[in-house]
Short mmCIF file of C-alpha atoms and ligand atoms in Angstrom, two decimals:
data_model
loop_
_atom_site.label_atom_id
_atom_site.label_comp_id
_atom_site.label_asym_id
_atom_site.label_seq_id
_atom_site.Cartn_x
_atom_site.Cartn_y
_atom_site.Cartn_z
CA MET A 153 116.46 92.62 -144.25
CA ALA A 154 117.28 89.22 -142.72
CA ARG A 155 119.05 89.01 -140.54
CA ILE A 156 120.86 85.94 -138.94
CA ILE A 157 120.98 84.25 -136.10
CA GLU A 158 124.19 82.14 -134.37
CA ILE A 159 122.62 79.72 -131.18
CA ASP A 160 125.63 77.82 -131.21
CA PRO A 161 126.22 75.94 -129.21
CA VAL A 162 122.53 74.76 -128.12
CA THR A 163 122.15 73.94 -124.95
CA ARG A 164 120.49 72.10 -122.12
CA LEU A 165 121.14 68.43 -125.29
CA GLU A 166 123.23 66.11 -125.00
CA GLY A 167 126.90 67.00 -127.03
CA HIS A 168 127.58 69.73 -129.50
CA LEU A 169 125.16 71.68 -132.00
CA ALA A 170 125.32 74.12 -133.81
CA PHE A 171 122.37 75.98 -134.88
CA LYS A 172 122.24 78.76 -137.23
CA VAL A 173 118.66 80.38 -138.92
CA GLU A 174 117.77 83.24 -141.08
CA VAL A 175 114.78 85.22 -139.98
CA GLU A 176 113.42 87.94 -141.84
CA GLU A 177 110.03 89.21 -141.26
CA GLY A 178 109.48 87.58 -137.61
CA ARG A 179 109.51 84.38 -139.23
CA VAL A 180 112.97 82.14 -139.92
CA ARG A 181 113.62 81.61 -143.78
CA ASP A 182 116.75 79.35 -143.23
CA ALA A 183 118.16 76.79 -141.27
CA TYR A 184 122.17 74.83 -140.80
CA SER A 185 122.08 72.25 -137.76
CA SER A 186 125.38 71.33 -137.43
CA GLY A 187 127.16 69.01 -135.25
CA GLU A 188 130.38 70.48 -134.17
CA MET A 189 132.79 66.80 -133.54
CA PHE A 190 134.07 63.74 -134.86
CA ARG A 191 134.41 61.07 -132.79
CA GLY A 192 135.63 57.74 -135.09
CA PHE A 193 133.78 54.96 -132.57
CA GLU A 194 133.03 53.44 -137.04
CA THR A 195 136.99 53.43 -137.54
CA ILE A 196 137.87 52.50 -133.69
CA LEU A 197 136.70 49.04 -134.66
CA ARG A 198 137.30 48.12 -137.34
CA GLY A 199 139.99 45.65 -136.60
CA ARG A 200 138.60 44.51 -133.07
CA GLU A 201 136.73 41.73 -131.63
CA PRO A 202 133.60 41.29 -132.50
CA LEU A 203 132.72 40.55 -128.70
CA ASP A 204 134.02 43.93 -128.25
CA ALA A 205 132.33 45.43 -130.59
CA GLN A 206 129.04 46.04 -127.73
CA GLN A 207 131.06 47.40 -125.14
CA ILE A 208 133.13 49.50 -126.88
CA THR A 209 129.37 50.86 -129.34
CA GLN A 210 127.80 51.76 -125.99
CA ARG A 211 130.37 54.09 -124.74
CA ILE A 212 128.89 56.37 -127.61
CA CYS A 213 126.48 57.69 -125.17
CA GLY A 214 125.82 57.78 -121.59
CA VAL A 215 122.02 58.43 -122.41
CA CYS A 216 120.88 56.33 -124.57
CA PRO A 217 123.67 53.48 -123.76
CA ILE A 218 121.88 50.31 -123.91
CA ALA A 219 120.32 51.25 -127.02
CA HIS A 220 123.44 51.20 -129.22
CA GLY A 221 124.50 48.14 -126.02
CA SER A 222 121.06 46.20 -127.86
CA ALA A 223 121.82 47.46 -131.74
CA SER A 224 125.27 45.56 -131.43
CA ILE A 225 123.95 42.11 -129.65
CA LEU A 226 120.85 42.42 -132.01
CA ALA A 227 123.41 42.89 -135.09
CA GLN A 228 126.00 39.88 -133.47
CA ASP A 229 123.32 37.74 -132.74
CA ASP A 230 121.95 38.08 -136.79
CA ALA A 231 126.05 37.22 -137.30
CA TYR A 232 126.49 34.26 -135.45
CA GLY A 233 122.43 32.75 -135.61
CA ILE A 234 121.13 33.08 -132.64
CA THR A 235 117.82 32.56 -131.62
CA LEU A 236 117.89 33.54 -127.95
CA SER A 237 115.91 32.14 -124.61
CA ASP A 238 113.00 33.45 -123.52
CA ASN A 239 114.20 34.25 -120.27
CA GLY A 240 117.19 36.53 -122.73
CA ARG A 241 114.66 38.29 -124.51
CA LEU A 242 112.22 39.01 -121.96
CA LEU A 243 115.96 40.55 -119.70
CA ARG A 244 116.62 42.68 -122.87
CA ASN A 245 113.43 44.11 -122.86
CA LEU A 246 113.16 45.09 -118.93
CA ILE A 247 117.23 46.79 -119.44
CA GLN A 248 116.20 48.06 -122.38
CA ALA A 249 112.90 49.85 -121.13
CA ALA A 250 114.32 51.33 -117.72
CA ASN A 251 117.19 53.11 -119.85
CA PHE A 252 114.16 53.89 -121.97
CA ILE A 253 111.95 55.96 -119.75
CA GLN A 254 115.46 56.86 -117.44
CA SER A 255 116.02 59.10 -120.52
CA HIS A 256 112.86 60.08 -121.46
CA LEU A 257 112.52 61.22 -117.92
CA ILE A 258 116.07 63.31 -118.73
CA HIS A 259 114.76 64.88 -121.55
CA PHE A 260 111.68 66.22 -120.39
CA TYR A 261 112.54 67.00 -117.49
CA GLN A 262 116.43 68.56 -117.35
CA LEU A 263 116.38 69.45 -120.81
CA SER A 264 113.03 70.76 -121.86
CA ALA A 265 111.26 71.70 -118.99
CA LEU A 266 112.48 75.11 -118.18
CA ASP A 267 112.07 76.47 -121.88
CA PHE A 268 108.35 76.39 -120.67
CA VAL A 269 108.26 76.34 -116.90
CA ASP A 270 109.59 79.34 -114.58
CA ILE A 271 112.22 78.24 -112.53
CA ALA A 272 111.93 82.12 -111.23
CA ALA A 273 109.13 81.80 -109.88
CA VAL A 274 110.58 79.23 -106.95
CA ALA A 275 112.10 83.12 -105.68
CA ASP A 276 108.21 83.98 -104.56
CA TYR A 277 107.32 80.09 -102.52
CA GLN A 278 105.58 80.90 -99.22
CA GLY A 279 105.65 76.59 -98.22
CA SER A 280 107.92 75.04 -96.02
CA ASP A 281 108.99 72.08 -98.10
CA PRO A 282 112.90 71.90 -97.63
CA VAL A 283 113.63 70.95 -100.69
CA LEU A 284 111.81 74.11 -102.83
CA LEU A 285 113.10 76.35 -99.73
CA ASP A 286 117.04 75.52 -100.25
CA LEU A 287 116.79 76.00 -104.29
CA LYS A 288 114.77 79.84 -103.19
CA ALA A 289 117.96 80.84 -101.23
CA TRP A 290 119.39 79.98 -104.21
CA VAL A 291 117.45 80.98 -107.25
CA GLN A 292 117.31 84.79 -104.62
CA LYS A 293 120.85 84.62 -104.68
CA GLN A 294 121.46 84.49 -108.85
CA LEU A 295 118.58 87.05 -109.45
CA SER A 296 119.66 89.39 -107.17
CA ALA A 297 123.36 89.07 -107.20
CA LYS A 298 122.78 90.20 -111.07
CA LEU A 299 126.43 88.03 -111.54
CA VAL A 300 128.31 88.44 -114.65
CA TYR A 301 128.47 84.54 -114.81
CA PRO A 302 125.25 83.24 -113.49
CA VAL A 303 125.71 79.47 -112.22
CA ALA A 304 124.42 76.41 -114.69
CA PRO A 305 121.71 74.85 -114.76
CA PHE A 306 119.05 77.37 -114.27
CA LEU A 307 120.01 80.61 -114.84
CA PRO A 308 120.35 82.52 -117.41
CA ARG A 309 117.51 81.80 -119.61
CA TYR A 310 115.71 83.21 -122.96
CA SER A 311 113.67 85.71 -121.30
CA GLY A 312 109.57 84.47 -122.80
CA ASP A 313 106.37 83.66 -122.71
CA TYR A 314 106.78 80.89 -119.06
CA VAL A 315 103.64 79.58 -117.36
CA LEU A 316 102.16 82.01 -115.33
CA ASP A 317 99.79 79.64 -113.17
CA HIS A 318 102.35 79.66 -110.16
CA ASP A 319 101.12 76.87 -108.53
CA THR A 320 101.59 74.62 -111.67
CA ASN A 321 105.85 76.46 -111.82
CA ILE A 322 106.33 75.07 -107.52
CA MET A 323 104.80 71.49 -108.46
CA GLY A 324 107.11 71.79 -111.79
CA VAL A 325 110.79 72.50 -109.90
CA ARG A 326 109.11 69.56 -107.59
CA HIS A 327 109.06 66.72 -110.33
CA TYR A 328 111.92 68.87 -111.65
CA LEU A 329 114.00 67.68 -108.60
CA ARG A 330 111.97 64.25 -108.05
CA SER A 331 112.86 63.74 -111.51
CA LEU A 332 116.12 62.85 -110.46
CA GLU A 333 115.67 60.30 -107.64
CA MET A 334 113.49 58.34 -110.27
CA ARG A 335 116.05 58.81 -112.55
CA GLN A 336 118.24 56.63 -110.03
CA ILE A 337 115.34 54.02 -109.69
CA ALA A 338 115.99 53.25 -113.91
CA HIS A 339 119.69 53.41 -113.36
CA GLN A 340 118.88 50.03 -110.48
CA MET A 341 116.64 48.22 -112.40
CA VAL A 342 118.72 48.61 -115.58
CA SER A 343 122.38 47.58 -112.77
CA LEU A 344 120.33 44.89 -112.05
CA PHE A 345 119.57 42.47 -114.58
CA ALA A 346 122.84 43.90 -117.12
CA GLY A 347 125.95 44.64 -114.57
CA LYS A 348 126.14 48.73 -113.89
CA VAL A 349 125.09 51.50 -115.69
CA PRO A 350 125.88 52.94 -117.92
CA HIS A 351 128.30 50.47 -120.27
CA ALA A 352 126.63 47.71 -118.71
CA PRO A 353 128.71 44.57 -119.17
CA ALA A 354 126.26 41.77 -118.85
CA LEU A 355 124.41 42.61 -122.06
CA VAL A 356 126.21 40.07 -124.21
CA PRO A 357 125.75 38.13 -128.13
CA GLY A 358 123.23 35.32 -127.57
CA GLY A 359 121.21 37.13 -124.40
CA VAL A 360 122.11 38.24 -120.65
CA THR A 361 124.88 36.52 -118.73
CA GLU A 362 123.05 37.49 -115.52
CA ARG A 363 120.85 35.26 -113.52
CA VAL A 364 116.70 35.38 -112.80
CA THR A 365 116.15 34.86 -109.52
CA ALA A 366 113.00 35.27 -107.06
CA ARG A 367 114.50 38.19 -105.71
CA LYS A 368 115.92 40.20 -108.90
CA LEU A 369 111.81 40.14 -109.89
CA ALA A 370 110.27 41.50 -106.77
CA TYR A 371 113.74 43.69 -106.37
CA PHE A 372 113.09 44.84 -109.66
CA GLY A 373 108.80 45.17 -109.32
CA ALA A 374 109.10 47.47 -106.83
CA LYS A 375 111.26 50.39 -108.32
CA LEU A 376 109.23 49.59 -111.20
CA ASP A 377 106.39 50.83 -109.29
CA LYS A 378 107.55 53.65 -108.38
CA LEU A 379 108.61 54.44 -111.28
CA ARG A 380 104.99 53.74 -112.98
CA GLN A 381 103.45 56.11 -109.54
CA PHE A 382 105.72 58.57 -111.29
CA ILE A 383 104.83 58.52 -113.69
CA ASP A 384 100.75 58.38 -113.86
CA THR A 385 100.90 61.13 -111.15
CA ALA A 386 103.23 63.25 -111.94
CA TYR A 387 105.19 63.19 -115.41
CA LEU A 388 102.09 63.21 -117.61
CA ALA A 389 100.49 65.47 -115.78
CA ASP A 390 103.28 68.13 -116.08
CA VAL A 391 103.03 67.97 -119.89
CA ALA A 392 99.83 68.13 -119.86
CA ALA A 393 99.64 71.05 -117.95
CA VAL A 394 103.09 72.72 -120.18
CA ALA A 395 100.95 71.59 -123.67
CA ALA A 396 97.80 73.37 -121.71
CA SER A 397 99.55 76.52 -121.15
CA HIS A 398 101.19 76.43 -124.54
CA ARG A 399 99.43 75.00 -127.10
CA HIS A 400 100.43 77.21 -130.14
CA TYR A 401 103.39 74.93 -129.38
CA PHE A 402 100.49 72.06 -131.45
CA ARG A 403 100.70 74.31 -134.37
CA ILE A 404 105.00 75.36 -134.81
CA GLY A 405 107.53 73.40 -135.91
CA LYS A 406 106.08 70.55 -137.46
CA GLY A 407 108.78 68.18 -139.33
CA CYS A 408 109.91 67.06 -143.00
CA GLY A 409 106.54 64.69 -141.96
CA ASN A 410 108.14 60.86 -143.50
CA HIS A 411 108.11 58.55 -140.06
CA LEU A 412 111.11 56.04 -140.03
CA VAL A 413 110.57 53.23 -137.35
CA TYR A 414 112.59 50.02 -137.00
CA GLY A 415 110.91 48.06 -133.90
CA ALA A 416 111.48 47.35 -130.94
CA LEU A 417 111.51 44.93 -128.31
CA PRO A 418 110.10 42.30 -129.09
CA MET A 419 107.06 40.12 -127.91
CA SER A 420 107.66 37.04 -129.42
CA ALA A 421 110.88 34.05 -129.73
CA ASP A 422 110.94 35.20 -133.45
CA ALA A 423 110.71 38.62 -132.69
CA LYS A 424 107.88 39.04 -135.56
CA ASP A 425 105.65 40.98 -133.25
CA THR A 426 107.05 43.70 -131.63
CA PHE A 427 106.14 45.97 -128.69
CA PHE A 428 106.61 49.46 -131.03
CA PRO A 429 105.51 48.09 -134.58
CA SER A 430 107.73 48.83 -137.18
CA GLY A 431 106.84 51.26 -140.50
CA VAL A 432 107.74 53.40 -142.43
CA LEU A 433 104.74 56.81 -143.72
CA MET A 434 106.15 58.45 -146.35
CA GLY A 435 104.18 61.51 -146.93
CA GLY A 436 101.71 60.37 -144.63
CA ARG A 437 101.13 56.66 -146.66
CA LEU A 438 102.08 53.19 -144.58
CA GLU A 439 104.57 51.16 -146.23
CA ALA A 440 106.77 48.02 -144.91
CA LEU A 441 110.42 48.67 -143.70
CA ASP A 442 112.89 47.81 -146.46
CA THR A 443 116.40 48.68 -144.96
CA ASP A 444 117.64 48.09 -148.22
CA LYS A 445 116.50 51.53 -148.78
CA ILE A 446 119.15 53.61 -146.50
CA THR A 447 121.45 55.23 -148.25
CA GLU A 448 123.76 58.08 -146.03
CA HIS A 449 125.35 61.44 -147.92
CA LEU A 450 127.91 63.15 -147.91
CA ARG A 451 128.20 66.51 -149.60
CA HIS A 452 127.27 68.60 -146.98
CA SER A 453 129.20 66.11 -144.34
CA LEU A 454 132.86 66.28 -143.03
CA PHE A 455 133.78 63.25 -144.97
CA ASP A 456 135.40 61.74 -148.45
CA ASP A 457 132.26 62.24 -151.55
CA ALA A 458 133.44 58.87 -152.36
CA SER A 459 131.15 56.91 -150.30
CA SER A 460 128.22 59.16 -150.63
CA LYS A 461 124.56 57.10 -151.05
CA ARG A 462 125.61 54.28 -149.60
CA HIS A 463 124.49 51.66 -147.94
CA PRO A 464 125.39 51.54 -144.06
CA ALA A 465 126.53 47.51 -144.95
CA VAL A 466 128.71 49.45 -147.65
CA GLY A 467 129.84 52.14 -145.76
CA GLU A 468 133.08 54.30 -144.83
CA THR A 469 134.03 57.11 -142.62
CA ALA A 470 136.76 59.06 -144.29
CA PRO A 471 136.73 62.47 -142.55
CA ARG A 472 137.36 65.23 -144.46
CA PRO A 473 137.53 68.44 -141.92
CA ASP A 474 138.13 70.95 -144.58
CA LYS A 475 135.77 69.47 -146.97
CA ALA A 476 134.82 73.28 -149.21
CA GLY A 477 130.85 73.65 -148.93
CA ALA A 478 130.36 71.05 -146.03
CA TYR A 479 128.30 71.79 -142.49
CA SER A 480 128.35 69.48 -140.59
CA TRP A 481 130.31 66.67 -139.11
CA LEU A 482 126.63 64.28 -139.33
CA LYS A 483 126.35 62.37 -142.40
CA ALA A 484 122.48 62.67 -144.12
CA PRO A 485 120.51 59.37 -144.13
CA ARG A 486 117.40 59.18 -146.08
CA TYR A 487 115.53 56.40 -147.07
CA ALA A 488 114.48 56.53 -150.92
CA GLY A 489 116.36 59.11 -151.43
CA GLN A 490 113.75 61.38 -149.03
CA PRO A 491 114.34 62.39 -145.04
CA MET A 492 113.23 60.73 -142.18
CA GLU A 493 112.08 61.90 -138.81
CA VAL A 494 112.53 59.66 -136.02
CA GLY A 495 111.79 58.86 -132.08
CA PRO A 496 108.63 59.16 -130.34
CA LEU A 497 106.67 61.16 -132.56
CA SER A 498 107.51 59.04 -135.36
CA ARG A 499 106.38 55.80 -133.21
CA ILE A 500 102.61 56.88 -132.27
CA LEU A 501 102.47 57.58 -136.07
CA VAL A 502 103.25 54.65 -137.02
CA ALA A 503 101.05 52.46 -134.71
CA TYR A 504 98.58 54.79 -135.39
CA ALA A 505 98.04 54.30 -138.63
CA ARG A 506 99.13 50.14 -138.96
CA GLY A 507 96.14 50.26 -135.34
CA ASP A 508 98.15 48.38 -133.00
CA GLN A 509 95.63 48.24 -130.17
CA ARG A 510 98.36 48.90 -127.56
CA ILE A 511 99.16 52.77 -128.89
CA LEU A 512 95.57 53.03 -129.78
CA SER A 513 94.14 52.10 -126.22
CA VAL A 514 96.58 55.03 -124.88
CA VAL A 515 96.36 57.74 -127.51
CA GLU A 516 92.29 57.90 -128.15
CA PRO A 517 92.11 59.02 -124.99
CA PHE A 518 94.42 61.23 -124.45
CA LEU A 519 93.69 62.96 -128.34
CA LYS A 520 90.18 63.09 -126.04
CA ARG A 521 91.13 64.85 -123.47
CA THR A 522 92.90 67.09 -125.00
CA GLY A 523 90.62 67.67 -127.86
CA LEU A 524 94.10 67.44 -130.09
CA LEU A 525 93.47 66.04 -133.60
CA LEU A 526 96.27 63.72 -134.76
CA GLU A 527 97.60 66.19 -137.77
CA GLU A 528 98.25 68.42 -134.51
CA LEU A 529 100.82 65.84 -133.85
CA ASP A 530 103.32 66.76 -135.68
CA SER A 531 104.80 69.72 -134.37
CA ALA A 532 107.38 70.33 -131.20
CA MET A 533 104.37 70.48 -128.54
CA GLY A 534 103.62 67.22 -130.50
CA ARG A 535 106.19 65.13 -130.09
CA HIS A 536 106.59 66.33 -125.61
CA ALA A 537 103.20 64.95 -126.04
CA ALA A 538 104.02 61.33 -127.44
CA ARG A 539 107.13 61.27 -125.56
CA ALA A 540 105.41 61.53 -122.36
CA ILE A 541 102.86 58.58 -123.79
CA GLU A 542 106.06 56.48 -124.32
CA PRO A 543 107.04 55.78 -120.64
CA LYS A 544 103.31 55.45 -119.60
CA LEU A 545 102.96 52.87 -122.37
CA VAL A 546 106.48 50.87 -121.97
CA ALA A 547 106.17 51.32 -117.84
CA ASP A 548 103.22 49.41 -117.87
CA GLN A 549 104.34 45.99 -120.77
CA CYS A 550 106.95 46.09 -117.95
CA VAL A 551 104.66 44.14 -115.87
CA GLU A 552 103.76 41.45 -118.57
CA TRP A 553 107.33 40.81 -118.77
CA LEU A 554 108.65 40.98 -115.61
CA SER A 555 105.93 37.88 -114.29
CA GLN A 556 106.82 36.32 -117.46
CA LEU A 557 110.87 35.91 -116.13
CA ARG A 558 111.38 31.98 -115.30
CA PRO A 559 113.72 32.56 -112.15
CA GLY A 560 116.46 29.28 -112.13
CA GLU A 561 116.20 29.25 -116.56
CA PRO A 562 118.94 30.47 -118.55
CA ALA A 563 118.65 34.04 -119.86
CA PHE A 564 121.99 33.22 -122.42
CA VAL A 565 122.94 30.09 -125.06
CA ASP A 566 126.20 29.47 -126.36
CA PHE A 567 127.89 30.47 -129.51
CA GLN A 568 130.75 30.27 -132.33
CA VAL A 569 132.12 33.36 -133.04
CA PRO A 570 132.08 32.86 -136.94
CA ASP A 571 136.03 33.65 -139.42
CA GLN A 572 132.92 34.96 -142.69
CA ALA A 573 129.94 37.50 -141.52
CA ARG A 574 127.46 39.84 -141.43
CA GLY A 575 124.81 41.26 -139.38
CA VAL A 576 122.27 43.54 -138.78
CA GLY A 577 121.26 45.34 -135.62
CA LEU A 578 117.88 47.28 -135.03
CA THR A 579 116.40 48.20 -132.49
CA GLU A 580 114.23 51.59 -131.33
CA ALA A 581 116.27 54.12 -129.69
CA PRO A 582 114.43 56.74 -126.58
CA ARG A 583 115.22 58.49 -129.95
CA GLY A 584 114.32 56.64 -132.65
CA ALA A 585 115.36 54.35 -134.97
CA LEU A 586 119.44 53.41 -133.99
CA GLY A 587 120.98 50.39 -136.49
CA HIS A 588 124.32 48.91 -136.37
CA TRP A 589 125.77 46.87 -139.40
CA LEU A 590 128.19 44.78 -138.86
CA THR A 591 131.02 43.25 -141.31
CA ILE A 592 133.19 40.44 -139.88
CA GLN A 593 136.45 38.80 -141.98
CA GLY A 594 139.10 36.46 -140.74
CA GLY A 595 137.35 37.10 -137.25
CA LYS A 596 137.89 40.33 -136.68
CA ILE A 597 135.65 43.11 -137.86
CA ALA A 598 136.41 44.13 -141.38
CA SER A 599 133.60 46.92 -141.33
CA TYR A 600 131.01 48.42 -138.52
CA GLN A 601 128.71 51.53 -139.12
CA CYS A 602 125.93 53.25 -137.25
CA VAL A 603 123.27 55.91 -138.11
CA VAL A 604 121.41 57.19 -135.29
CA PRO A 605 118.73 58.98 -134.26
CA THR A 606 120.17 62.01 -133.44
CA THR A 607 121.66 61.54 -137.45
CA TRP A 608 118.72 60.93 -139.15
CA ASN A 609 117.07 64.08 -137.55
CA CYS A 610 119.64 66.47 -136.82
CA SER A 611 121.48 65.83 -140.28
CA PRO A 612 122.49 68.73 -143.41
CA ARG A 613 120.96 68.93 -146.35
CA ASP A 614 121.86 65.58 -148.33
CA ASP A 615 123.08 65.08 -152.82
CA ASP A 616 119.58 67.18 -153.78
CA GLY A 617 120.45 70.19 -150.99
CA VAL A 618 117.08 69.24 -149.71
CA MET A 619 116.86 69.58 -145.82
CA GLY A 620 117.71 67.66 -142.46
CA PRO A 621 114.30 66.89 -140.52
CA VAL A 622 115.61 69.82 -137.62
CA GLU A 623 115.97 71.84 -140.09
CA GLN A 624 113.31 72.04 -142.29
CA ALA A 625 110.80 71.93 -138.65
CA VAL A 626 112.96 75.20 -137.76
CA VAL A 627 111.54 76.63 -140.87
CA GLY A 628 108.81 78.40 -140.72
CA THR A 629 108.88 79.47 -136.95
CA PRO A 630 107.49 82.62 -135.65
CA ILE A 631 110.25 84.90 -134.52
CA ALA A 632 108.91 87.50 -132.15
CA ASP A 633 112.50 88.64 -130.94
CA PRO A 634 115.67 87.92 -131.97
CA ASP A 635 117.87 88.78 -130.02
CA ASN A 636 116.05 86.01 -127.46
CA SER A 637 115.56 83.32 -130.15
CA ILE A 638 113.52 80.83 -127.67
CA GLU A 639 111.36 79.74 -130.54
CA VAL A 640 114.05 78.22 -131.77
CA ALA A 641 115.71 76.32 -129.06
CA ARG A 642 112.42 75.28 -128.24
CA VAL A 643 111.78 73.79 -131.27
CA VAL A 644 115.12 71.98 -132.23
CA ARG A 645 114.94 70.89 -128.23
CA SER A 646 110.85 69.51 -129.25
CA PHE A 647 113.74 67.03 -131.20
CA ASP A 648 115.56 65.19 -127.28
CA PRO A 649 118.81 65.93 -129.78
CA CYS A 650 121.52 64.27 -128.59
CA LEU A 651 125.27 65.55 -131.09
CA ALA A 652 127.25 62.63 -129.34
CA CYS A 653 125.10 60.18 -130.46
CA ALA A 654 124.94 61.57 -134.10
CA VAL A 655 128.44 61.97 -134.44
CA HIS A 656 129.31 58.96 -132.84
NI1 NFE B 473 122.98 59.87 -126.70
FE1 NFE B 473 120.99 58.42 -128.41
C1 NFE B 473 120.15 59.04 -130.37
C2 NFE B 473 119.16 57.48 -128.59
S1 NFE B 473 121.40 56.31 -129.98
S2 NFE B 473 120.96 59.71 -127.32
O1 NFE B 473 120.74 59.97 -130.62
O2 NFE B 473 118.05 58.15 -128.05
O3 NFE B 473 121.35 55.51 -129.82
MG1 MG B 474 127.77 56.35 -138.57
#
C-alpha cells in the first residue's frame, strides 16, 4: 500500500520548502514540491526609481545577493545602452566570483555534508585540537542528555548510512568549522570591491563605484590565496571522500534530463565570450540559448491563471492564496514548454557538450580519477561533484582577472536613465540561470520580473501537468525506511534549493 511522507519544512536549506512524496514498494512513486511563502519583490518594485532596483533585489537573498544585484545592473546596462570599462567588468567578475565560492562552501559544509559525514564521531575524538574538543564536549552532552528538544544545528538528524571511517568524519567536521572562516574571507573579498556584504552598495549600472588601487589588489590576492588553498586541499578532497563512500548516489536522483545555462562572467568587453558558456541541453541535444522560448506556467501555482504561459518581459505577479488545485508559491518556468534543470551540473554538462577547453581541462581529469562516466554526473552525487569543481575553476580564473585590473583607471562609466526602456539581465547565480526583466515607463519601473534558479528547479507541475525537475528527480528514489526518509532529503538538497529566492 502507498504511504505518504511529508517533510515540512525541509531543513538545512534557505527558506520554506515542503516536500510530499508517495512511497510504494520501497520507492518514491509521486512527488510534490511546495514553496510555502509569498514575498512580493516584483510588486514592491513597480513604480519605483529604476536605480533602486539593484538594491531592492539584493534583499531577495542573503546567500546570493550579488547574483541578484548583478542581474539587476545587467538589465539596467541593457536598458541604458551602457558598455562597461574593462575595470568595471573585471571588478564585477571578482565580486560575483567571491560570492559564488562562498555560496558553494555553505551548501556543501553547512547544508549538505552532515547528511553524509557522521558528526557523532566527534564524541570519540582522541586528539588535542581545542576546537574539536570543545565540539566533542557539546556533542557528548547532546547524545547523553537525550534532550526532548536537542539544539540545532547538528542534532537531531536522520539515522542513516553515514561515512564509517573515523578519520574521514573528523576531517569533515574540522573542515566544516574551517569553512566558516573561509566564508568570512570570501565576504571580505566582496566587501573590498563592493562596499559590504550582503547587499553591496557599490554594484551599480555602469560598473562598480569602488576604485582600483594597488593596495586593494594585494589584499584581494592574499585572501584569494587562502581560499584557493582550502579549495585544493580540503573542499575537493572532502567531496571526493563523500562521493567514494556513497557511490550509489551517482545512480539516484537523476533529473529531468534538460539543462539550461544563460552563461556568465564576461571574458571580453562585448561579453560574447563568457567564463561559463551559455547553452541548452534538450534530452541530451545541444541547442543555442533562445530566451524567447521562456514562459512561466501558473496552473498549479498560487497566482491568477490569466497571465499563465507568458514570457517574463510581459509577466504578471497576481497572488491568489486560495486558488483550487494550486500547491506552491513558485511559478513554473518552462523553456520551449519543457522543465529545465539549472545549476552547477547544467553548467558543467553544457560546457562539456560545447567542448569548452577551460571546463574540459578540469572535468576530464576528475572523471578519470574517479572512474565515473559523464552520464553518472546527472545524479544526486553528481550535483555535489559538479558544484565542487566550480570553485576550483572560478578561483583559479580570479588570479587572471586580478592581474588584468588597472589601478587608477575608472571602473564606472556615466549614463542617463531614459524615460522609456526595456532591459534584460541574464547571469548565472550559484544555483543556476538567473534572469531579471525590466520595463521603464515615465522614468519609473513599470514592470520587473525575476525568474530564479530555484524557481526552475523546485517548480510545481506546469499547465500540462508535467512535474518540475526536483519532483522528477525524487520519483524513483529507493526508500529503505519510510519513517526515516534520508534519501529524499539527500536528493532534494543536492539541488541546493533556496526557497527565499524561489518565491521572491
Ligand atoms: Ni537565495 Fe539564489 C537562487 C542562487 S538566485 S540563493 O535560486 O544561487 O540568484
Ligand atoms: Mg518571478
